[in-house]
Coordinates of C-alpha atoms and ligand atoms in Angstrom, one line a residue:
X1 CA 50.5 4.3 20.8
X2 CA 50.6 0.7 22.5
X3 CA 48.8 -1.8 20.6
X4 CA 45.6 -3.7 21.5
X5 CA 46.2 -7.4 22.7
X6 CA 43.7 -9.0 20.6
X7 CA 43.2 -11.2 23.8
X8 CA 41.8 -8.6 26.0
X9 CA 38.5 -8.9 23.3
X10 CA 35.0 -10.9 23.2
X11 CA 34.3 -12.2 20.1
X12 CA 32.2 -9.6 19.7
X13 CA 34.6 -6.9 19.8
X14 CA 36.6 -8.7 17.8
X15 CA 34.1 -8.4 15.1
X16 CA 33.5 -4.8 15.8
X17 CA 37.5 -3.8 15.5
X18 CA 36.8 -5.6 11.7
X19 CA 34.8 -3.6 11.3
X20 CA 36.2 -0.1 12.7
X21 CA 39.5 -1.4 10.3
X22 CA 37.0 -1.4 7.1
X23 CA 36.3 -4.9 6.5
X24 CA 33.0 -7.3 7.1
X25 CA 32.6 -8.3 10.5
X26 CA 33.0 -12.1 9.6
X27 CA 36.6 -11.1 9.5
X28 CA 36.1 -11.0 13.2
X29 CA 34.9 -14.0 13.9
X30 CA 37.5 -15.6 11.8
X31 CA 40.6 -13.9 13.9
X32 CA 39.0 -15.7 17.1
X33 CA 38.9 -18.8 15.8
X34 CA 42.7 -18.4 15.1
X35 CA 43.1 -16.9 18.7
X36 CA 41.3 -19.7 20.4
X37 CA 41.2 -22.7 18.1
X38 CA 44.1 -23.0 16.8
X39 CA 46.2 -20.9 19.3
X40 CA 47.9 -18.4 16.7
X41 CA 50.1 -15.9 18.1
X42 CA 51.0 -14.7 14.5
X43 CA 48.7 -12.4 12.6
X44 CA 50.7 -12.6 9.4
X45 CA 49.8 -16.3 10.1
X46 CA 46.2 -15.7 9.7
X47 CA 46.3 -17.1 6.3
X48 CA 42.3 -16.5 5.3
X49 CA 42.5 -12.8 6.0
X50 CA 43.2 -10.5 3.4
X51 CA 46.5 -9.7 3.0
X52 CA 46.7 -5.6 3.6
X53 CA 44.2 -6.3 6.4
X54 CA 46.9 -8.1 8.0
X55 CA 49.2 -5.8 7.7
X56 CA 46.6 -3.1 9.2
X57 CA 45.5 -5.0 12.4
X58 CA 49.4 -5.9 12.8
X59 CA 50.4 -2.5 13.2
X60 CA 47.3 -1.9 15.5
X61 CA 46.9 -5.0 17.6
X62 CA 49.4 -8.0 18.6
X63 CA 48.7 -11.0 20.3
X64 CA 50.5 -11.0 23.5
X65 CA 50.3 -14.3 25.4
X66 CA 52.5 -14.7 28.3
X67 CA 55.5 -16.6 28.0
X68 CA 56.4 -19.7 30.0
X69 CA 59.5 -18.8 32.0
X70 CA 60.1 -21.5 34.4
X71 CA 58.4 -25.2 34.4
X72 CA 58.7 -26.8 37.3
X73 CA 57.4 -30.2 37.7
X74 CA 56.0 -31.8 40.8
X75 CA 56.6 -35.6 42.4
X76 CA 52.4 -35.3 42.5
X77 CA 52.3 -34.8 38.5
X78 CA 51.3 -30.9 39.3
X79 CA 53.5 -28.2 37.1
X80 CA 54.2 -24.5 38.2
X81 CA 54.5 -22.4 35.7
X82 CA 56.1 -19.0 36.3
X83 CA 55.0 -16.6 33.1
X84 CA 56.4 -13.1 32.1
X85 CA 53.9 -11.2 31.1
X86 CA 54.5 -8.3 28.2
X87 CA 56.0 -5.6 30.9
X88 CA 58.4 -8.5 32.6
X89 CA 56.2 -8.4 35.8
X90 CA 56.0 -12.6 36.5
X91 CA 53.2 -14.1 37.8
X92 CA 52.0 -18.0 38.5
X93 CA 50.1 -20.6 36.9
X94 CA 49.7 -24.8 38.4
X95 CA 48.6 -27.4 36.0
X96 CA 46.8 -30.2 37.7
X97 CA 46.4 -33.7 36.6
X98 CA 44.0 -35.7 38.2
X99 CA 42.3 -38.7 37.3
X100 CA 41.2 -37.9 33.8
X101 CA 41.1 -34.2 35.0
X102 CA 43.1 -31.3 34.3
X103 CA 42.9 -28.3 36.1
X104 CA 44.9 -25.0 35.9
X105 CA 44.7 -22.5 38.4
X106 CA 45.4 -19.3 36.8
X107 CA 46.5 -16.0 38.6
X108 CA 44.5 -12.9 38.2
X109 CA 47.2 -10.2 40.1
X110 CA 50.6 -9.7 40.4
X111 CA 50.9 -10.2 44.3
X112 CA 48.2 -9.8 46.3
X113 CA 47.2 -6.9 48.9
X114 CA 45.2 -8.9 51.5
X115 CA 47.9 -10.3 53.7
X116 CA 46.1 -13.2 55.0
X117 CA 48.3 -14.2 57.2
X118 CA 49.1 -17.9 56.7
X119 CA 49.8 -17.4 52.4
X120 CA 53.2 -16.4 51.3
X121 CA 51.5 -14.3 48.3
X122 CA 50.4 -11.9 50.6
X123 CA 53.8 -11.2 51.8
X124 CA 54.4 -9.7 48.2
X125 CA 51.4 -7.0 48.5
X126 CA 50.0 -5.8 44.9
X127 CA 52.3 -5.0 42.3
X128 CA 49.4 -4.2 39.5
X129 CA 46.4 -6.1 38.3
X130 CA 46.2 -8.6 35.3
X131 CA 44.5 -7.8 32.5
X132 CA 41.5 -10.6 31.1
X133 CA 43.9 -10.9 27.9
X134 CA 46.6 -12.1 30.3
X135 CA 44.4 -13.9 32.2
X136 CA 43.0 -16.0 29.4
X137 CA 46.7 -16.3 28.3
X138 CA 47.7 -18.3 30.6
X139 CA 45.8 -20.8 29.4
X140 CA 46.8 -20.5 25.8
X141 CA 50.4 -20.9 27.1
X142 CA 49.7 -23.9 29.4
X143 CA 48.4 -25.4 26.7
X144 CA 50.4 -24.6 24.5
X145 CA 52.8 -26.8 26.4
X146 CA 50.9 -29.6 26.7
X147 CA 51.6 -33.4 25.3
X148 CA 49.8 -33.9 22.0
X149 CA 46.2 -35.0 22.8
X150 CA 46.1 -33.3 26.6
X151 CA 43.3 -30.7 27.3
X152 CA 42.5 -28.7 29.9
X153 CA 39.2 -29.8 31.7
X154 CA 38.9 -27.4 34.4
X155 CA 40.3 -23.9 35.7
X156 CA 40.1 -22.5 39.3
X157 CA 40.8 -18.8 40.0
X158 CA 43.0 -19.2 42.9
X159 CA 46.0 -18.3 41.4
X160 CA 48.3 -15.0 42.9
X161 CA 45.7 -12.4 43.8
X162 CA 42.1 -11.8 44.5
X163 CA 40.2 -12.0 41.8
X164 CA 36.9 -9.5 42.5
X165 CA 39.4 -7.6 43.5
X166 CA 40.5 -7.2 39.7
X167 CA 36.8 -7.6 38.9
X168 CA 36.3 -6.1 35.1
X169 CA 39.5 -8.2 34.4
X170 CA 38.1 -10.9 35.6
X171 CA 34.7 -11.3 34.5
X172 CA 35.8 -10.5 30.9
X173 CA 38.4 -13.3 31.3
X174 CA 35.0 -15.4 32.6
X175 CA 33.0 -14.3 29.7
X176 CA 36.0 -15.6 27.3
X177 CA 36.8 -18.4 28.7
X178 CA 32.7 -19.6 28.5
X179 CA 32.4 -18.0 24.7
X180 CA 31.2 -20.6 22.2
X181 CA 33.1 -18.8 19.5
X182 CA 36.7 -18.6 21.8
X183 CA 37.6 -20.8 24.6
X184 CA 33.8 -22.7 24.7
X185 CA 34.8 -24.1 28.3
X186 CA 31.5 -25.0 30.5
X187 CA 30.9 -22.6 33.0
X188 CA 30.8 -25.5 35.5
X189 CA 33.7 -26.6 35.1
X190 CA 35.3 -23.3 35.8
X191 CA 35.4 -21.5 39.8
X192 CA 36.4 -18.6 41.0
X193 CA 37.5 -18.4 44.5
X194 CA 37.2 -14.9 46.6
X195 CA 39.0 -14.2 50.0
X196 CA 35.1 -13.1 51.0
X197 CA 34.6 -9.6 49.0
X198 CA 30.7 -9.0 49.5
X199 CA 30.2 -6.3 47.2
X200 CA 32.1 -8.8 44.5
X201 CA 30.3 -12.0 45.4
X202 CA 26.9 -9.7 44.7
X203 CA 27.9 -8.3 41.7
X204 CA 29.1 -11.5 40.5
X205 CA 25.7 -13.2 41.5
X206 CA 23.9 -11.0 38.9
X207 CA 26.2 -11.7 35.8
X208 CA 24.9 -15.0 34.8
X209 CA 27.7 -16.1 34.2
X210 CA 26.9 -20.0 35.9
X211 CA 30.6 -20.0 37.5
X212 CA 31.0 -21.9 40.4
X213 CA 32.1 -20.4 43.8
X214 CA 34.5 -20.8 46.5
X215 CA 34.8 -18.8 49.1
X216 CA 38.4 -19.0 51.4
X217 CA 36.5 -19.2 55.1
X218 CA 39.5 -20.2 57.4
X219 CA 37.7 -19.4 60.2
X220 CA 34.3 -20.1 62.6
X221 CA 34.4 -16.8 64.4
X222 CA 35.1 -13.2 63.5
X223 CA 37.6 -12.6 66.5
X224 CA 39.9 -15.4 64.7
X225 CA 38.8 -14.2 60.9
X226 CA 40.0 -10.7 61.6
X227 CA 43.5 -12.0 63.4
X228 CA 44.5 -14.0 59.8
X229 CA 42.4 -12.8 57.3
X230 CA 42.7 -8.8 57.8
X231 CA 39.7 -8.3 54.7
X232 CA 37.5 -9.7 57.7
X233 CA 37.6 -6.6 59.2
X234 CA 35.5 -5.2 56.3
X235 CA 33.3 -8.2 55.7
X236 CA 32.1 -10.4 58.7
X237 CA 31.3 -13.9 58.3
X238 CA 27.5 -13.6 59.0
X239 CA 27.4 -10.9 56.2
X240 CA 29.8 -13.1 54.0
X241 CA 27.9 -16.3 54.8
X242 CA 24.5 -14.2 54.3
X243 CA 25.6 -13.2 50.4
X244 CA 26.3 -16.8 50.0
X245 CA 23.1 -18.2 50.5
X246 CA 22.3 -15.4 48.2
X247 CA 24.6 -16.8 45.2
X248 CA 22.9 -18.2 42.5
X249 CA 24.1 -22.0 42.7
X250 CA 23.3 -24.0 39.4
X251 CA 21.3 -27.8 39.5
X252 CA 23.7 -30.3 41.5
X253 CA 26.6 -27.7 42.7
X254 CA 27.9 -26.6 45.7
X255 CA 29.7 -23.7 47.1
X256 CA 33.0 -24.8 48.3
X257 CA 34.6 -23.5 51.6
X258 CA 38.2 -23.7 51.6
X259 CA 39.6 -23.9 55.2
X260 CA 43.2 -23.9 56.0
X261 CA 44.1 -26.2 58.9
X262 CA 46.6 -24.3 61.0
X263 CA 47.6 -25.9 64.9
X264 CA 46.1 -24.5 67.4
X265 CA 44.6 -21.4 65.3
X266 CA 41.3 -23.3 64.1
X267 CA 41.4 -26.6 64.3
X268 CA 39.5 -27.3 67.7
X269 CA 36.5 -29.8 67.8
X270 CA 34.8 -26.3 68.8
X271 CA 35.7 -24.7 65.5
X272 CA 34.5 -27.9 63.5
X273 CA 31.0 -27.5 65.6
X274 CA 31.0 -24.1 64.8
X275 CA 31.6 -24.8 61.6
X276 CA 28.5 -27.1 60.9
X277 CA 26.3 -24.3 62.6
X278 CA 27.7 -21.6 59.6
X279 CA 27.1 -23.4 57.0
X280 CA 23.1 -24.1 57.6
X281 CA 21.2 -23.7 55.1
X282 CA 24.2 -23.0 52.3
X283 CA 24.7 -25.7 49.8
X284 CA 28.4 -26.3 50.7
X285 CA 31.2 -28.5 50.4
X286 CA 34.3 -28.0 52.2
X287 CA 38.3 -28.5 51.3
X288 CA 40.3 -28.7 54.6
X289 CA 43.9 -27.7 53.3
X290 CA 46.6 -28.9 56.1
X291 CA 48.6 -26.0 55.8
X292 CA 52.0 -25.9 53.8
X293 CA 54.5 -24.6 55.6
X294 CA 56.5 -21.8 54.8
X295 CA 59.4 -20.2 56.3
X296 CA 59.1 -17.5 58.5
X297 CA 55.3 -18.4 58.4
X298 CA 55.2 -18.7 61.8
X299 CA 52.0 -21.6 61.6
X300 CA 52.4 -25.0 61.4
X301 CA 50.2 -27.6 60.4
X302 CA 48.0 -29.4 62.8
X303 CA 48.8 -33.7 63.6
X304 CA 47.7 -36.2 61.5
X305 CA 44.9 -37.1 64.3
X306 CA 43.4 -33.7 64.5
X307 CA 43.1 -33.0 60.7
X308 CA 40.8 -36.3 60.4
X309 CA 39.1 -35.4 63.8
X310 CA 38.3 -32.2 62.2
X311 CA 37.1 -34.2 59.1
X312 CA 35.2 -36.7 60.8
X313 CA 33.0 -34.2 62.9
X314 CA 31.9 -32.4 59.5
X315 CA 31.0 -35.8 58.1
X316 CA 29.3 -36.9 61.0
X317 CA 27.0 -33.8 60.4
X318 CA 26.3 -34.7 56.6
X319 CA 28.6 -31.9 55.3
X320 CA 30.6 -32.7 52.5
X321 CA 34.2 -32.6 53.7
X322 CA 37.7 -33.7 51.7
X323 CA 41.1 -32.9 52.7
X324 CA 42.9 -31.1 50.3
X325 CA 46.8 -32.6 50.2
X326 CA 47.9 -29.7 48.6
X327 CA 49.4 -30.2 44.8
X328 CA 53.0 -29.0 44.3
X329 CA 53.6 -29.0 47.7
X330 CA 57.5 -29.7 47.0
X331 CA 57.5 -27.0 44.4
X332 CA 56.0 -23.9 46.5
X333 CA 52.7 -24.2 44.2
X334 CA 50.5 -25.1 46.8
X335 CA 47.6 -23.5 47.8
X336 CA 48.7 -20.2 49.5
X337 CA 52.5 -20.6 48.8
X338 CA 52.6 -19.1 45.3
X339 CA 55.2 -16.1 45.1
X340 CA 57.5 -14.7 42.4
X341 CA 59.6 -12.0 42.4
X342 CA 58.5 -8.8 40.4
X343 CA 60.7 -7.4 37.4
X344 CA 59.6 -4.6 36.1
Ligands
SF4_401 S1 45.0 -16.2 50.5 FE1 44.4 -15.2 48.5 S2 43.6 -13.2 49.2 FE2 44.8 -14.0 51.0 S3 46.8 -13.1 50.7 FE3 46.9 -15.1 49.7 S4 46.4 -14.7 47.5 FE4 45.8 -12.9 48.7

């Protein structure tokens, strides 16, 4: 019988396993402090709990957190961290410093089966899901690792994979992470990006969970959507945009629209225009991400001029527009360029 990773439970199930094993559900409560506050990996180092109940939940349950395989730090202060995960299948997380920010961008498959055609992850196609344990692991192992006195401030879902494509997973990862009694993280300062799954972006809309959403665009027309971004094909942008306006957005947040700046693909004046016109009505920001090249990729990234053309015609508009210079660009952890290979 395989044993339950204690970090694929709420809180709440945490307390009910206490009890299931015969003892008070405070018992519970006191294991996810250990889990989340003080980062124990140990049972038999949960010192307040009863001996013999150790010794039961031990041979039960184990406390499987990812380990940190590879580290490799960026020029830009960004880390990739490539993590084994309990069956050797690898999969990627990126630390983030900025300002006195912290952001890690966790990964919620191994692979991804979407193929949008610009991101090396696609190439891989889905090896398996991750489970919410192993997604929330990845942020006990970041930090973990990190210099005494760093925190994490912020995660991002936009990792390896689609996440409301794994959507149990990663809702109960959301719920975890936004827990008073285990991570405690605001939900604000937590988003979840989707490649544009409608049925997921509705489901997600009635969780109340407060998250904040991004939404990978790429695109102004379907004809061009459908050529890089094959999950088009199921979804078109008006019904995409349509759910959008839809999504409950809290008090002073936007949705963000990432858009990938690829030469001659969709970065016209036309596109930026077209652009403006979409997003009516949507409170939106937008991240134009010159594209990091790849080899065999087959794009290339559009000229210094035309990226801030692009930018400048949003602006002019009054919609919020940054460009993105990608993190871990000289590491292969930028946005789009995350792949590992698969052990299994
Ligand atoms: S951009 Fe996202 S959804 Fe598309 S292939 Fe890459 S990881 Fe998958």
């Amino acid at each position: 019988m395989s044993r339950q990773n204690l970090l694929d439970l709420l809180p709440s199930e945490l307390e009910d396993l206490a009890e299931s094993l015969g003892v008070p559900r405070y018992r519970g409560r006191q294991i996810a402090s250990w889990l989340y506050g003080k980062g124990a990996t140990d049972i038999e180092a949960m010192s307040d709990l009863p001996r013999d109940f150790r010794a039961i939940l031990a041979d039960r349950a184990t406390v499987a957190v990812p380990e940190i395989e590879r580290r490799t730090p960026s020029q830009d202060g960004s880390q990739k961290l490539v993590l084994r995960l309990e069956d050797g299948a690898r999969i990627q997380s990126v630390l983030m410093p900025d300002a006195d920010r912290l952001t890690l961008c966790v990964s919620t498959q191994v692979g991804c089966g979407f193929a949008c055609a610009f991101c090396l992850t696609g190439t891989m196609g889905l090896e398996r899901n991750v489970t919410a344990g192993e997604i929330v692991g990845q942020v006990l192992a970041a930090r973990a690792g990190l210099e005494p006195g760093g925190r994490i401030t912020h995660i991002v879902y936009m990792g390896m994979g689609e996440p409301l494509a794994n959507y149990a997973a990663t809702v109960k990862s959301l719920r975890l992470l936004t827990d008073p009694k285990a991570f405690g993280f605001s939900p604000r300062r937590i988003t979840v990006s989707t490649v544009g799954l409608v049925s997921g972006i509705e489901r997600l809309a009635k969780e109340n969970l407060k998250v904040n959403l991004a939404i990978s665009l790429h695109a102004t027309n379907n004809e061009i959507r459908d050529r890089i971004m094959p999950v088009n094909k199921g979804f078109a942008i008006e019904e995409l945009l349509e759910a959008c306006r839809r999504f409950p957005v809290a008090f002073r947040q936007r949705i963000t629209f990432e858009y990938v700046l690829l030469e001659g693909v969709n970065d016209s004046p036309e596109d930026s225009r077209r652009l403006v016109r979409l997003l009516k009505g949507i409170r939106a920001k937008i991240n134009l991400i010159p594209f990091n090249d790849w080899e065999g990729s087959g794009f290339q990234r559009p000229a210094l001029h035309r990226i801030m053309g692009f930018q400048e015609l949003l602006l002019e508009h009054g919609i919020r527009a940054t460009v993105r210079w990608s993190k871990g660009e000289d590491i292969g952890a930028a946005c789009g360029q995350l792949k590992e290979t698969v052990e299994v």
